[in-house]
Tab-separated table of C-alpha atoms and ligand atoms in Angstrom:
chain	number	residue	atom	x	y	z
A	1	UNK	CA	-37.782	249.583	-105.639
A	2	UNK	CA	-34.120	248.995	-106.247
A	3	UNK	CA	-33.415	252.734	-105.989
A	4	UNK	CA	-35.284	252.937	-102.700
A	5	UNK	CA	-33.278	250.076	-101.299
A	6	UNK	CA	-30.055	251.638	-102.477
A	7	UNK	CA	-30.787	255.015	-100.942
A	8	UNK	CA	-31.781	253.375	-97.666
A	9	UNK	CA	-28.406	251.657	-97.545
A	10	UNK	CA	-26.748	255.031	-98.169
A	11	UNK	CA	-28.563	256.616	-95.241
A	12	UNK	CA	-26.880	256.646	-91.860
A	13	UNK	CA	-27.959	253.790	-89.617
A	14	UNK	CA	-31.024	254.617	-87.529
A	15	UNK	CA	-29.262	253.011	-84.558
A	16	UNK	CA	-26.314	255.352	-84.908
A	17	UNK	CA	-28.558	258.378	-85.216
A	18	UNK	CA	-30.621	257.284	-82.240
A	19	UNK	CA	-27.675	257.136	-79.834
A	20	UNK	CA	-25.414	259.810	-81.291
A	21	UNK	CA	-26.627	262.420	-78.822
A	22	UNK	CA	-24.734	260.525	-76.104
A	23	UNK	CA	-21.505	261.639	-77.733
A	24	UNK	CA	-20.510	264.949	-76.158
A	25	UNK	CA	-21.392	267.797	-78.523
A	26	UNK	CA	-18.593	268.951	-80.774
A	27	UNK	CA	-16.396	266.045	-79.711
A	28	UNK	CA	-14.103	263.996	-81.848
A	29	UNK	CA	-15.740	260.997	-83.534
A	30	UNK	CA	-13.966	258.088	-85.209
A	31	UNK	CA	-15.797	256.289	-88.031
A	32	UNK	CA	-14.036	252.923	-88.335
A	33	UNK	CA	-14.087	251.190	-91.737
A	34	UNK	CA	-16.157	254.138	-92.907
A	35	UNK	CA	-16.520	253.149	-96.575
A	36	UNK	CA	-17.807	256.184	-98.443
A	37	UNK	CA	-18.552	257.787	-95.093
A	38	UNK	CA	-22.313	257.914	-94.645
A	39	UNK	CA	-21.771	258.202	-90.887
A	40	UNK	CA	-18.758	260.486	-91.101
A	41	UNK	CA	-20.784	262.929	-93.182
A	42	UNK	CA	-23.764	262.766	-90.879
A	43	UNK	CA	-21.658	263.404	-87.766
A	44	UNK	CA	-19.822	266.274	-89.425
A	45	UNK	CA	-23.195	267.818	-90.278
A	46	UNK	CA	-24.084	267.597	-86.571
A	47	UNK	CA	-21.005	269.624	-85.668
A	48	UNK	CA	-18.674	266.822	-84.600
A	49	UNK	CA	-15.037	266.658	-85.651
A	50	UNK	CA	-14.742	263.391	-87.526
A	51	UNK	CA	-11.851	261.093	-88.312
A	52	UNK	CA	-12.750	258.472	-90.887
A	53	UNK	CA	-10.582	255.480	-91.714
A	54	UNK	CA	-10.855	252.814	-94.387
A	55	UNK	CA	-8.425	250.898	-96.559
A	56	UNK	CA	-10.362	251.848	-99.682
A	57	UNK	CA	-8.879	255.132	-100.851
A	58	UNK	CA	-11.387	255.286	-103.666
A	59	UNK	CA	-14.311	255.202	-101.219
A	60	UNK	CA	-12.597	257.818	-99.043
A	61	UNK	CA	-12.365	260.205	-101.975
A	62	UNK	CA	-16.085	260.881	-101.447
A	63	UNK	CA	-15.091	262.681	-98.233
A	64	UNK	CA	-12.444	264.960	-99.702
A	65	UNK	CA	-12.969	268.609	-98.845
A	66	UNK	CA	-15.872	268.090	-96.434
A	67	UNK	CA	-15.524	270.466	-93.509
A	68	UNK	CA	-14.979	268.666	-90.237
A	69	UNK	CA	-13.794	265.354	-91.712
A	70	UNK	CA	-10.240	264.094	-91.714
A	71	UNK	CA	-9.950	260.855	-93.626
A	72	UNK	CA	-7.143	258.348	-93.576
A	73	UNK	CA	-6.461	255.400	-95.852
A	74	UNK	CA	-5.136	252.565	-93.727
A	75	UNK	CA	-5.372	248.799	-93.520
A	76	UNK	CA	-6.433	248.531	-89.897
A	77	UNK	CA	-6.173	244.739	-89.910
A	78	UNK	CA	-2.603	244.487	-91.103
A	79	UNK	CA	-0.989	247.744	-90.010
A	80	UNK	CA	-0.479	249.300	-86.592
A	81	UNK	CA	-3.569	250.960	-85.153
A	82	UNK	CA	-3.326	254.448	-86.671
A	83	UNK	CA	-4.880	256.226	-83.682
A	84	UNK	CA	-2.596	254.938	-80.930
A	85	UNK	CA	-2.496	257.459	-78.088
A	86	UNK	CA	-5.474	259.420	-79.454
A	87	UNK	CA	-8.854	259.680	-77.755
A	88	UNK	CA	-12.333	260.005	-79.214
A	89	UNK	CA	-15.599	261.133	-77.694
A	90	UNK	CA	-17.387	258.702	-79.978
A	91	UNK	CA	-16.395	255.623	-81.951
A	92	UNK	CA	-18.750	254.286	-84.585
A	93	UNK	CA	-18.442	250.922	-86.306
A	94	UNK	CA	-21.123	249.736	-88.721
A	95	UNK	CA	-21.140	246.608	-90.859
A	96	UNK	CA	-17.572	245.729	-90.053
A	97	UNK	CA	-15.943	243.225	-87.713
A	98	UNK	CA	-12.324	242.457	-87.018
A	99	UNK	CA	-12.100	241.149	-83.481
A	100	UNK	CA	-8.438	241.996	-82.772
A	101	UNK	CA	-9.401	245.675	-83.050
A	102	UNK	CA	-11.683	245.631	-80.018
A	103	UNK	CA	-8.809	246.392	-77.650
A	104	UNK	CA	-7.822	249.421	-79.712
A	105	UNK	CA	-11.385	250.705	-79.853
A	106	UNK	CA	-11.625	250.544	-76.068
A	107	UNK	CA	-8.253	252.227	-75.579
A	108	UNK	CA	-9.192	255.018	-77.969
A	109	UNK	CA	-12.512	255.788	-76.297
A	110	UNK	CA	-12.277	258.831	-74.059
A	111	UNK	CA	-13.733	258.853	-70.553
A	112	UNK	CA	-17.439	259.564	-70.968
A	113	UNK	CA	-17.286	258.686	-74.637
A	114	UNK	CA	-19.702	256.406	-76.488
A	115	UNK	CA	-19.064	253.321	-78.574
A	116	UNK	CA	-21.840	252.764	-81.101
A	117	UNK	CA	-21.514	249.412	-82.831
A	118	UNK	CA	-23.809	247.647	-85.296
A	119	UNK	CA	-22.995	244.717	-87.508
A	120	UNK	CA	-24.159	241.336	-88.727
A	121	UNK	CA	-24.676	238.513	-86.264
A	122	UNK	CA	-24.917	234.740	-86.194
A	123	UNK	CA	-27.964	233.643	-88.143
A	124	UNK	CA	-27.355	236.117	-90.929
A	125	UNK	CA	-26.045	233.274	-93.084
A	126	UNK	CA	-29.733	232.457	-93.733
A	127	UNK	CA	-30.071	235.704	-95.652
A	128	UNK	CA	-26.819	235.839	-97.581
A	129	UNK	CA	-23.570	237.651	-96.991
A	130	UNK	CA	-21.793	237.858	-94.723
A	131	UNK	CA	-22.183	234.219	-93.839
A	132	UNK	CA	-18.673	233.497	-92.657
A	133	UNK	CA	-18.635	233.207	-88.828
A	134	UNK	CA	-15.490	235.333	-88.820
A	135	UNK	CA	-17.668	238.275	-89.803
A	136	UNK	CA	-20.701	237.464	-87.658
A	137	UNK	CA	-21.019	238.451	-84.019
A	138	UNK	CA	-21.780	235.572	-81.683
A	139	UNK	CA	-24.784	235.796	-79.352
A	140	UNK	CA	-23.996	238.396	-76.695
A	141	UNK	CA	-20.556	239.116	-78.105
A	142	UNK	CA	-20.819	242.907	-77.922
A	143	UNK	CA	-22.010	242.622	-74.328
A	144	UNK	CA	-19.037	240.430	-73.586
A	145	UNK	CA	-16.682	243.061	-75.026
A	146	UNK	CA	-18.267	245.749	-72.869
A	147	UNK	CA	-18.434	243.681	-69.693
A	148	UNK	CA	-16.573	245.344	-66.830
A	149	UNK	CA	-15.290	248.100	-69.086
A	150	UNK	CA	-18.217	250.001	-70.542
A	151	UNK	CA	-21.678	250.882	-69.316
A	152	UNK	CA	-24.146	249.376	-71.773
A	153	UNK	CA	-26.937	251.807	-72.578
A	154	UNK	CA	-28.670	249.765	-75.261
A	155	UNK	CA	-28.215	246.376	-76.863
A	156	UNK	CA	-30.190	244.383	-79.408
A	157	UNK	CA	-29.732	241.160	-81.374
A	158	UNK	CA	-32.519	240.818	-83.887
A	159	UNK	CA	-33.673	240.190	-87.423
A	160	UNK	CA	-34.452	243.292	-89.442
A	161	UNK	CA	-36.333	243.624	-92.742
A	162	UNK	CA	-34.732	246.808	-94.021
A	163	UNK	CA	-32.696	247.925	-95.824
A	164	UNK	CA	-32.656	244.161	-96.461
A	165	UNK	CA	-33.390	241.120	-94.316
A	166	UNK	CA	-30.484	240.525	-91.968
A	167	UNK	CA	-29.583	239.402	-88.478
A	168	UNK	CA	-27.770	242.157	-86.668
A	169	UNK	CA	-26.393	242.892	-83.255
A	170	UNK	CA	-25.954	246.425	-82.013
A	171	UNK	CA	-24.879	248.230	-78.906
A	172	UNK	CA	-24.377	251.683	-77.519
A	173	UNK	CA	-22.076	251.749	-74.503
A	174	UNK	CA	-20.395	254.504	-72.513
A	175	UNK	CA	-16.910	254.620	-71.133
A	176	UNK	CA	-18.378	255.658	-67.820
A	177	UNK	CA	-18.980	254.163	-64.419
A	178	UNK	CA	-19.295	250.382	-64.452
A	179	UNK	CA	-20.932	248.954	-61.358
B	201	SAM	C1	-19.628	246.896	-95.500
B	201	SAM	S1	-18.542	248.254	-95.608
B	201	SAM	C2	-19.189	249.292	-94.317
B	201	SAM	C3	-18.869	250.747	-94.568
B	201	SAM	C4	-19.450	251.713	-93.542
B	201	SAM	N1	-19.056	251.405	-92.185
B	201	SAM	C5	-20.940	251.773	-93.643
B	201	SAM	O1	-21.630	251.282	-92.751
B	201	SAM	O2	-21.434	252.324	-94.646
B	201	SAM	C6	-17.059	247.586	-94.873
B	201	SAM	C7	-15.852	248.518	-95.014
B	201	SAM	O3	-14.757	247.947	-94.328
B	201	SAM	C8	-13.590	248.323	-95.015
B	201	SAM	N2	-12.488	247.433	-94.655
B	201	SAM	C9	-12.443	246.093	-94.815
B	201	SAM	N3	-11.263	245.634	-94.415
B	201	SAM	C10	-10.539	246.707	-93.987
B	201	SAM	C11	-9.227	246.869	-93.477
B	201	SAM	N4	-8.412	245.824	-93.342
B	201	SAM	N5	-8.798	248.102	-93.140
B	201	SAM	C12	-9.626	249.166	-93.301
B	201	SAM	N6	-10.885	249.083	-93.785
B	201	SAM	C13	-11.329	247.859	-94.136
B	201	SAM	C14	-13.999	248.170	-96.476
B	201	SAM	O4	-13.121	248.874	-97.331
B	201	SAM	C15	-15.418	248.718	-96.454
B	201	SAM	O5	-15.438	250.096	-96.774
């Protein structure tokens, strides 16, 4: 049981896999706060060119030598945004929230590119960590970020059972026409 749960957590998010095809094939994908890179690896296997950033150099070592992945150790909360002036066809953020970065994520998203975001939301404190509001999206917060700037393709705020009970919010949005 424990092993099953662990391997599920190591699998790429079903939400990310579901919407990944909206990222132009072969494009450059940024995995933000990638940890040991479950999404970076999955995107590289799909033929994308992946940049993966995390402050945990030890976690990043799992990505060393994987074709198609360039990893970078950086503290993205306390250092300058390391991708200033660069553009990505896809930006993926899972289980991570640092609100001041939203402006950089939007600036780094190429025209036509997709932002795929999934993390814990208000109400998750019932189930454990994270319970600090600083790390929990407020109702509609991802929609608010996208409003007037991105075209929202899909959005959910719900309680899930697996890989463990949690309240999450998730969005896929395109840097395309906004009407
Ligand atoms: C819960 S893990 C999520 C990892 C990955 N996105 C995933 O879904 O498997 C959160 C990650 O955020 C990274 N992180 C936290 N603060 C950071 C910072 N200031 N700069 C860069 N990465 C940070 C941690 O090192 C950790 O790998």
